[in-house]
Amino acid sequence: MNLYSLSAIDIEGNEITFDQYRGKVVLIVNTASQCGCTHQYEGLQRIYERYRDDGLVVLGFPCNQFGEQEPEDDDTISDFVTATYGVTFPMFQKVDVEGESAHPLFKYLTNGGDPVHWNFEKFLIDRDGHVRARYASDVEPRDIVDDIDELI
């Protein structure tokens, strides 16, 4: 299994194959709308706007596994992130990110090892589809810009 063999359903209900991100730097984030880290949407959007023309894509995956901080349906989530934070990067349907029910993407990202611990963990993927860095929830998007610069 590799990143490019996986797919997920975007927040509008379309199947997205990750093969379309081949050759791009990808930042994958599990998100929640009622978390103390929710403000990070703003920083993620800034990074996306700054680097998208250089080949970066940010992918948001809402998850309700931590503190039930993403209880809303996909339409409500989409409306919230767009209206509140101006999110234009791809958002996906709500998924589980840890445990037996974890989406295959997150099983790939954690390589069956250290599980996702909380909302807004971030995975930075290089242009070849390899996980290059992982950041805890308390790491602000602005604090990973140097790592993105290295991969761009």
Short mmCIF file of N, CA and C in Angstrom, two decimals:
data_model
loop_
_atom_site.label_atom_id
_atom_site.label_comp_id
_atom_site.label_asym_id
_atom_site.label_seq_id
_atom_site.Cartn_x
_atom_site.Cartn_y
_atom_site.Cartn_z
N MET A 1 0.85 -1.19 0.00
CA MET A 1 0.00 0.00 0.00
C MET A 1 0.89 1.24 0.00
N ASN A 2 0.51 2.22 -0.81
CA ASN A 2 1.15 3.52 -0.77
C ASN A 2 0.08 4.60 -0.87
N LEU A 3 0.48 5.83 -0.64
CA LEU A 3 -0.46 6.94 -0.65
C LEU A 3 -1.28 6.98 -1.93
N TYR A 4 -0.61 6.76 -3.06
CA TYR A 4 -1.26 6.94 -4.35
C TYR A 4 -2.23 5.82 -4.72
N SER A 5 -2.26 4.75 -3.93
CA SER A 5 -3.22 3.68 -4.18
C SER A 5 -4.51 3.87 -3.37
N LEU A 6 -4.56 4.92 -2.56
CA LEU A 6 -5.69 5.16 -1.67
C LEU A 6 -6.65 6.20 -2.24
N SER A 7 -7.84 6.24 -1.66
CA SER A 7 -8.83 7.24 -2.04
C SER A 7 -9.69 7.55 -0.82
N ALA A 8 -10.45 8.64 -0.92
CA ALA A 8 -11.39 9.01 0.14
C ALA A 8 -12.52 9.80 -0.51
N ILE A 9 -13.60 9.96 0.22
CA ILE A 9 -14.76 10.70 -0.27
C ILE A 9 -14.66 12.15 0.23
N ASP A 10 -14.68 13.09 -0.70
CA ASP A 10 -14.59 14.49 -0.29
C ASP A 10 -15.90 14.93 0.36
N ILE A 11 -15.89 16.12 0.93
CA ILE A 11 -17.02 16.59 1.72
C ILE A 11 -18.28 16.78 0.88
N GLU A 12 -18.11 16.81 -0.44
CA GLU A 12 -19.27 16.93 -1.34
C GLU A 12 -19.74 15.57 -1.86
N GLY A 13 -19.10 14.48 -1.42
CA GLY A 13 -19.54 13.14 -1.80
C GLY A 13 -18.85 12.53 -2.99
N ASN A 14 -17.78 13.15 -3.47
CA ASN A 14 -17.04 12.63 -4.63
C ASN A 14 -15.86 11.79 -4.18
N GLU A 15 -15.64 10.66 -4.84
CA GLU A 15 -14.46 9.86 -4.53
C GLU A 15 -13.24 10.54 -5.14
N ILE A 16 -12.24 10.74 -4.30
CA ILE A 16 -10.99 11.38 -4.72
C ILE A 16 -9.87 10.36 -4.57
N THR A 17 -9.19 10.07 -5.66
CA THR A 17 -8.03 9.17 -5.59
C THR A 17 -6.80 10.02 -5.32
N PHE A 18 -5.99 9.57 -4.41
CA PHE A 18 -4.80 10.33 -4.03
C PHE A 18 -3.72 10.30 -5.10
N ASP A 19 -3.91 9.48 -6.11
CA ASP A 19 -2.99 9.48 -7.24
C ASP A 19 -2.92 10.87 -7.89
N GLN A 20 -4.00 11.63 -7.78
CA GLN A 20 -3.99 12.97 -8.37
C GLN A 20 -3.04 13.92 -7.66
N TYR A 21 -2.54 13.53 -6.48
CA TYR A 21 -1.59 14.35 -5.74
C TYR A 21 -0.14 13.91 -5.96
N ARG A 22 0.05 12.97 -6.84
CA ARG A 22 1.40 12.51 -7.17
C ARG A 22 2.23 13.71 -7.63
N GLY A 23 3.43 13.84 -7.08
CA GLY A 23 4.32 14.95 -7.44
C GLY A 23 4.07 16.22 -6.65
N LYS A 24 3.11 16.20 -5.76
CA LYS A 24 2.82 17.37 -4.92
C LYS A 24 3.29 17.11 -3.48
N VAL A 25 3.52 18.19 -2.76
CA VAL A 25 3.73 18.11 -1.32
C VAL A 25 2.35 18.18 -0.70
N VAL A 26 2.05 17.27 0.22
CA VAL A 26 0.70 17.17 0.79
C VAL A 26 0.78 17.31 2.31
N LEU A 27 -0.08 18.15 2.85
CA LEU A 27 -0.22 18.28 4.29
C LEU A 27 -1.60 17.76 4.66
N ILE A 28 -1.64 16.67 5.41
CA ILE A 28 -2.89 16.02 5.80
C ILE A 28 -3.15 16.31 7.27
N VAL A 29 -4.38 16.75 7.57
CA VAL A 29 -4.73 17.16 8.93
C VAL A 29 -6.07 16.57 9.31
N ASN A 30 -6.15 15.97 10.50
CA ASN A 30 -7.46 15.58 11.02
C ASN A 30 -8.00 16.76 11.82
N THR A 31 -9.23 17.14 11.52
CA THR A 31 -9.76 18.39 12.03
C THR A 31 -11.02 18.18 12.88
N ALA A 32 -11.40 19.25 13.58
CA ALA A 32 -12.64 19.25 14.36
C ALA A 32 -13.07 20.69 14.54
N SER A 33 -14.35 20.94 14.46
CA SER A 33 -14.88 22.30 14.49
C SER A 33 -15.09 22.86 15.89
N GLN A 34 -15.05 22.01 16.92
CA GLN A 34 -15.31 22.47 18.28
C GLN A 34 -14.14 22.18 19.20
N CYS A 35 -12.94 22.28 18.68
CA CYS A 35 -11.71 21.95 19.41
C CYS A 35 -10.97 23.24 19.75
N GLY A 36 -10.18 23.20 20.78
CA GLY A 36 -9.34 24.34 21.11
C GLY A 36 -8.32 24.66 20.02
N CYS A 37 -8.11 23.74 19.12
CA CYS A 37 -7.17 23.94 18.00
C CYS A 37 -7.87 24.37 16.72
N THR A 38 -9.18 24.54 16.75
CA THR A 38 -9.93 24.83 15.53
C THR A 38 -9.43 26.09 14.82
N HIS A 39 -8.89 27.03 15.58
CA HIS A 39 -8.34 28.24 14.98
C HIS A 39 -7.23 27.94 13.96
N GLN A 40 -6.66 26.73 14.03
CA GLN A 40 -5.60 26.37 13.10
C GLN A 40 -6.08 26.31 11.65
N TYR A 41 -7.38 26.21 11.43
CA TYR A 41 -7.89 26.28 10.07
C TYR A 41 -7.36 27.54 9.37
N GLU A 42 -7.31 28.64 10.10
CA GLU A 42 -6.85 29.90 9.52
C GLU A 42 -5.40 29.78 9.04
N GLY A 43 -4.54 29.23 9.87
CA GLY A 43 -3.14 29.05 9.49
C GLY A 43 -2.97 28.06 8.36
N LEU A 44 -3.77 27.01 8.37
CA LEU A 44 -3.71 26.03 7.28
C LEU A 44 -4.11 26.67 5.96
N GLN A 45 -5.14 27.50 5.99
CA GLN A 45 -5.56 28.20 4.78
C GLN A 45 -4.47 29.15 4.29
N ARG A 46 -3.81 29.85 5.20
CA ARG A 46 -2.72 30.75 4.80
C ARG A 46 -1.59 29.97 4.12
N ILE A 47 -1.22 28.84 4.69
CA ILE A 47 -0.17 28.01 4.09
C ILE A 47 -0.60 27.53 2.71
N TYR A 48 -1.85 27.10 2.59
CA TYR A 48 -2.35 26.64 1.30
C TYR A 48 -2.27 27.76 0.26
N GLU A 49 -2.72 28.94 0.63
CA GLU A 49 -2.67 30.06 -0.31
C GLU A 49 -1.25 30.42 -0.69
N ARG A 50 -0.35 30.35 0.27
CA ARG A 50 1.05 30.74 0.03
C ARG A 50 1.77 29.75 -0.89
N TYR A 51 1.48 28.46 -0.75
CA TYR A 51 2.28 27.44 -1.42
C TYR A 51 1.55 26.65 -2.52
N ARG A 52 0.27 26.85 -2.70
CA ARG A 52 -0.45 25.99 -3.66
C ARG A 52 0.12 26.10 -5.07
N ASP A 53 0.55 27.28 -5.48
CA ASP A 53 1.13 27.43 -6.82
C ASP A 53 2.50 26.77 -6.94
N ASP A 54 3.10 26.43 -5.78
CA ASP A 54 4.39 25.73 -5.76
C ASP A 54 4.23 24.23 -5.63
N GLY A 55 2.97 23.76 -5.59
CA GLY A 55 2.74 22.32 -5.55
C GLY A 55 2.35 21.76 -4.20
N LEU A 56 1.86 22.60 -3.27
CA LEU A 56 1.39 22.09 -1.98
C LEU A 56 -0.13 21.99 -2.01
N VAL A 57 -0.63 20.92 -1.42
CA VAL A 57 -2.07 20.80 -1.19
C VAL A 57 -2.27 20.43 0.28
N VAL A 58 -3.26 21.06 0.90
CA VAL A 58 -3.66 20.75 2.27
C VAL A 58 -4.95 19.95 2.16
N LEU A 59 -5.04 18.86 2.90
CA LEU A 59 -6.25 18.02 2.90
C LEU A 59 -6.78 17.92 4.33
N GLY A 60 -8.03 18.32 4.53
CA GLY A 60 -8.64 18.28 5.85
C GLY A 60 -9.60 17.11 6.00
N PHE A 61 -9.45 16.37 7.10
CA PHE A 61 -10.28 15.20 7.38
C PHE A 61 -10.95 15.37 8.74
N PRO A 62 -12.20 15.82 8.78
CA PRO A 62 -12.91 15.94 10.04
C PRO A 62 -13.02 14.58 10.74
N CYS A 63 -12.94 14.65 12.07
CA CYS A 63 -13.00 13.42 12.87
C CYS A 63 -13.69 13.74 14.19
N ASN A 64 -14.54 12.84 14.64
CA ASN A 64 -15.28 13.03 15.88
C ASN A 64 -14.79 12.10 16.99
N GLN A 65 -13.61 11.51 16.84
CA GLN A 65 -13.14 10.53 17.81
C GLN A 65 -12.55 11.12 19.08
N PHE A 66 -12.20 12.39 19.07
CA PHE A 66 -11.52 12.98 20.22
C PHE A 66 -12.41 14.03 20.86
N GLY A 67 -12.96 13.68 22.00
CA GLY A 67 -13.82 14.61 22.73
C GLY A 67 -15.12 14.94 22.02
N GLU A 68 -15.49 14.13 21.02
CA GLU A 68 -16.71 14.37 20.23
C GLU A 68 -16.79 15.84 19.80
N GLN A 69 -15.65 16.36 19.30
CA GLN A 69 -15.55 17.77 18.95
C GLN A 69 -15.86 18.05 17.48
N GLU A 70 -16.35 17.03 16.77
CA GLU A 70 -16.83 17.23 15.40
C GLU A 70 -18.14 16.47 15.23
N PRO A 71 -19.20 16.93 15.93
CA PRO A 71 -20.47 16.20 15.91
C PRO A 71 -21.35 16.50 14.69
N GLU A 72 -21.00 17.52 13.91
CA GLU A 72 -21.87 17.97 12.83
C GLU A 72 -21.77 17.08 11.60
N ASP A 73 -22.74 17.24 10.70
CA ASP A 73 -22.71 16.51 9.44
C ASP A 73 -21.80 17.24 8.45
N ASP A 74 -21.54 16.60 7.32
CA ASP A 74 -20.57 17.14 6.36
C ASP A 74 -20.97 18.51 5.82
N ASP A 75 -22.25 18.71 5.52
CA ASP A 75 -22.69 20.01 5.00
C ASP A 75 -22.45 21.12 6.02
N THR A 76 -22.75 20.85 7.27
CA THR A 76 -22.56 21.85 8.32
C THR A 76 -21.08 22.14 8.51
N ILE A 77 -20.25 21.10 8.47
CA ILE A 77 -18.80 21.29 8.59
C ILE A 77 -18.30 22.16 7.44
N SER A 78 -18.71 21.84 6.24
CA SER A 78 -18.28 22.59 5.06
C SER A 78 -18.69 24.06 5.17
N ASP A 79 -19.93 24.30 5.54
CA ASP A 79 -20.41 25.68 5.70
C ASP A 79 -19.60 26.42 6.77
N PHE A 80 -19.32 25.75 7.88
CA PHE A 80 -18.59 26.38 8.98
C PHE A 80 -17.18 26.76 8.57
N VAL A 81 -16.43 25.83 7.99
CA VAL A 81 -15.03 26.14 7.67
C VAL A 81 -14.92 27.19 6.58
N THR A 82 -15.87 27.20 5.66
CA THR A 82 -15.87 28.20 4.60
C THR A 82 -16.23 29.58 5.15
N ALA A 83 -17.31 29.66 5.91
CA ALA A 83 -17.78 30.94 6.42
C ALA A 83 -16.86 31.52 7.50
N THR A 84 -16.33 30.66 8.36
CA THR A 84 -15.55 31.14 9.50
C THR A 84 -14.09 31.36 9.16
N TYR A 85 -13.51 30.47 8.35
CA TYR A 85 -12.07 30.53 8.09
C TYR A 85 -11.71 30.69 6.62
N GLY A 86 -12.70 30.78 5.75
CA GLY A 86 -12.42 30.95 4.33
C GLY A 86 -11.69 29.78 3.70
N VAL A 87 -11.90 28.59 4.23
CA VAL A 87 -11.19 27.40 3.74
C VAL A 87 -11.54 27.13 2.28
N THR A 88 -10.49 27.00 1.48
CA THR A 88 -10.65 26.62 0.07
C THR A 88 -9.88 25.35 -0.25
N PHE A 89 -9.09 24.85 0.70
CA PHE A 89 -8.38 23.59 0.44
C PHE A 89 -9.37 22.43 0.54
N PRO A 90 -9.04 21.29 -0.08
CA PRO A 90 -9.97 20.16 -0.09
C PRO A 90 -10.29 19.64 1.32
N MET A 91 -11.57 19.48 1.56
CA MET A 91 -12.06 18.88 2.80
C MET A 91 -12.75 17.57 2.43
N PHE A 92 -12.68 16.63 3.34
CA PHE A 92 -13.23 15.30 3.10
C PHE A 92 -14.33 14.99 4.11
N GLN A 93 -15.08 13.93 3.81
CA GLN A 93 -16.11 13.49 4.75
C GLN A 93 -15.46 13.06 6.06
N LYS A 94 -16.24 13.12 7.10
CA LYS A 94 -15.78 12.74 8.42
C LYS A 94 -15.30 11.29 8.41
N VAL A 95 -14.15 11.05 9.03
CA VAL A 95 -13.58 9.70 9.09
C VAL A 95 -13.09 9.42 10.51
N ASP A 96 -12.85 8.15 10.79
CA ASP A 96 -12.10 7.76 11.98
C ASP A 96 -10.63 7.75 11.61
N VAL A 97 -9.79 8.17 12.54
CA VAL A 97 -8.36 8.26 12.26
C VAL A 97 -7.53 7.32 13.13
N GLU A 98 -8.17 6.66 14.07
CA GLU A 98 -7.44 5.71 14.90
C GLU A 98 -8.34 4.54 15.25
N GLY A 99 -7.70 3.44 15.64
CA GLY A 99 -8.44 2.24 15.99
C GLY A 99 -8.74 1.38 14.77
N GLU A 100 -9.48 0.32 15.00
CA GLU A 100 -9.78 -0.63 13.91
C GLU A 100 -10.59 -0.01 12.79
N SER A 101 -11.39 1.02 13.12
CA SER A 101 -12.23 1.66 12.11
C SER A 101 -11.52 2.80 11.39
N ALA A 102 -10.23 2.98 11.66
CA ALA A 102 -9.49 4.08 11.03
C ALA A 102 -9.53 3.97 9.51
N HIS A 103 -9.67 5.11 8.86
CA HIS A 103 -9.63 5.16 7.40
C HIS A 103 -8.26 4.63 6.95
N PRO A 104 -8.22 3.91 5.84
CA PRO A 104 -6.93 3.37 5.35
C PRO A 104 -5.84 4.43 5.20
N LEU A 105 -6.21 5.66 4.88
CA LEU A 105 -5.21 6.72 4.77
C LEU A 105 -4.47 6.90 6.09
N PHE A 106 -5.20 6.90 7.19
CA PHE A 106 -4.56 7.12 8.48
C PHE A 106 -3.82 5.89 8.96
N LYS A 107 -4.25 4.72 8.52
CA LYS A 107 -3.47 3.51 8.81
C LYS A 107 -2.13 3.60 8.07
N TYR A 108 -2.17 4.10 6.84
CA TYR A 108 -0.94 4.30 6.07
C TYR A 108 -0.05 5.34 6.75
N LEU A 109 -0.63 6.46 7.13
CA LEU A 109 0.16 7.55 7.71
C LEU A 109 0.84 7.15 9.01
N THR A 110 0.16 6.35 9.83
CA THR A 110 0.74 5.94 11.10
C THR A 110 1.52 4.63 10.98
N ASN A 111 1.45 4.01 9.81
CA ASN A 111 2.17 2.77 9.55
C ASN A 111 1.89 1.72 10.61
N GLY A 112 0.66 1.72 11.12
CA GLY A 112 0.27 0.73 12.13
C GLY A 112 0.96 0.94 13.46
N GLY A 113 1.66 2.06 13.63
CA GLY A 113 2.39 2.31 14.87
C GLY A 113 1.67 3.29 15.77
N ASP A 114 2.35 4.38 16.07
CA ASP A 114 1.84 5.39 16.98
C ASP A 114 0.52 5.97 16.46
N PRO A 115 -0.59 5.77 17.17
CA PRO A 115 -1.88 6.25 16.67
C PRO A 115 -1.98 7.77 16.74
N VAL A 116 -2.95 8.30 16.03
CA VAL A 116 -3.28 9.71 16.13
C VAL A 116 -3.81 9.93 17.55
N HIS A 117 -3.35 11.01 18.19
CA HIS A 117 -3.69 11.24 19.59
C HIS A 117 -4.76 12.28 19.82
N TRP A 118 -4.93 13.23 18.88
CA TRP A 118 -5.91 14.29 19.09
C TRP A 118 -6.19 14.98 17.77
N ASN A 119 -7.13 15.89 17.78
CA ASN A 119 -7.48 16.69 16.61
C ASN A 119 -6.29 17.55 16.17
N PHE A 120 -6.24 17.82 14.90
CA PHE A 120 -5.24 18.70 14.28
C PHE A 120 -3.82 18.16 14.35
N GLU A 121 -3.67 16.83 14.37
CA GLU A 121 -2.35 16.27 14.09
C GLU A 121 -2.13 16.44 12.59
N LYS A 122 -0.88 16.66 12.23
CA LYS A 122 -0.56 16.98 10.84
C LYS A 122 0.51 16.04 10.33
N PHE A 123 0.35 15.63 9.07
CA PHE A 123 1.32 14.76 8.40
C PHE A 123 1.78 15.45 7.14
N LEU A 124 3.09 15.63 7.01
CA LEU A 124 3.67 16.27 5.84
C LEU A 124 4.24 15.19 4.93
N ILE A 125 3.76 15.16 3.69
CA ILE A 125 4.10 14.13 2.72
C ILE A 125 4.94 14.76 1.61
N ASP A 126 6.03 14.10 1.23
CA ASP A 126 6.87 14.65 0.16
C ASP A 126 6.28 14.33 -1.22
N ARG A 127 6.95 14.80 -2.25
CA ARG A 127 6.44 14.67 -3.61
C ARG A 127 6.42 13.22 -4.10
N ASP A 128 7.07 12.32 -3.37
CA ASP A 128 7.07 10.91 -3.72
C ASP A 128 6.07 10.10 -2.89
N GLY A 129 5.29 10.78 -2.05
CA GLY A 129 4.26 10.10 -1.27
C GLY A 129 4.74 9.53 0.05
N HIS A 130 5.92 9.94 0.52
CA HIS A 130 6.44 9.45 1.79
C HIS A 130 6.17 10.44 2.92
N VAL A 131 5.80 9.92 4.08
CA VAL A 131 5.60 10.76 5.25
C VAL A 131 6.97 11.28 5.67
N ARG A 132 7.13 12.59 5.66
CA ARG A 132 8.41 13.20 6.02
C ARG A 132 8.41 13.78 7.42
N ALA A 133 7.23 14.15 7.93
CA ALA A 133 7.15 14.71 9.27
C ALA A 133 5.73 14.55 9.80
N ARG A 134 5.66 14.51 11.11
CA ARG A 134 4.37 14.43 11.80
C ARG A 134 4.42 15.44 12.94
N TYR A 135 3.31 16.15 13.11
CA TYR A 135 3.27 17.23 14.09
C TYR A 135 2.08 17.03 15.02
N ALA A 136 2.32 17.25 16.30
CA ALA A 136 1.27 17.14 17.30
C ALA A 136 0.28 18.29 17.15
N SER A 137 -0.84 18.15 17.80
CA SER A 137 -1.93 19.13 17.71
C SER A 137 -1.51 20.53 18.10
N ASP A 138 -0.60 20.64 19.06
CA ASP A 138 -0.22 21.97 19.54
C ASP A 138 0.80 22.67 18.65
N VAL A 139 1.24 22.03 17.58
CA VAL A 139 2.15 22.68 16.64
C VAL A 139 1.31 23.49 15.66
N GLU A 140 1.51 24.80 15.67
CA GLU A 140 0.75 25.69 14.80
C GLU A 140 1.23 25.55 13.36
N PRO A 141 0.33 25.73 12.41
CA PRO A 141 0.74 25.63 11.00
C PRO A 141 1.94 26.51 10.65
N ARG A 142 2.02 27.72 11.19
CA ARG A 142 3.15 28.61 10.87
C ARG A 142 4.49 28.01 11.31
N ASP A 143 4.45 27.09 12.26
CA ASP A 143 5.69 26.50 12.78
C ASP A 143 6.24 25.37 11.91
N ILE A 144 5.53 25.03 10.83
CA ILE A 144 6.02 23.97 9.95
C ILE A 144 6.44 24.51 8.58
N VAL A 145 6.44 25.84 8.45
CA VAL A 145 6.76 26.45 7.16
C VAL A 145 8.17 26.09 6.70
N ASP A 146 9.14 26.04 7.60
CA ASP A 146 10.51 25.69 7.19
C ASP A 146 10.57 24.29 6.59
N ASP A 147 9.81 23.36 7.17
CA ASP A 147 9.78 21.99 6.64
C ASP A 147 9.11 21.95 5.27
N ILE A 148 8.08 22.76 5.08
CA ILE A 148 7.42 22.84 3.77
C ILE A 148 8.38 23.43 2.75
N ASP A 149 9.09 24.49 3.15
CA ASP A 149 10.06 25.11 2.25
C ASP A 149 11.09 24.10 1.74
N GLU A 150 11.54 23.20 2.62
CA GLU A 150 12.52 22.18 2.23
C GLU A 150 11.97 21.26 1.14
N LEU A 151 10.68 20.95 1.21
CA LEU A 151 10.09 20.01 0.27
C LEU A 151 9.60 20.66 -1.03
N ILE A 152 9.34 21.93 -0.97
CA ILE A 152 8.85 22.63 -2.16
C ILE A 152 10.03 22.83 -3.07
#
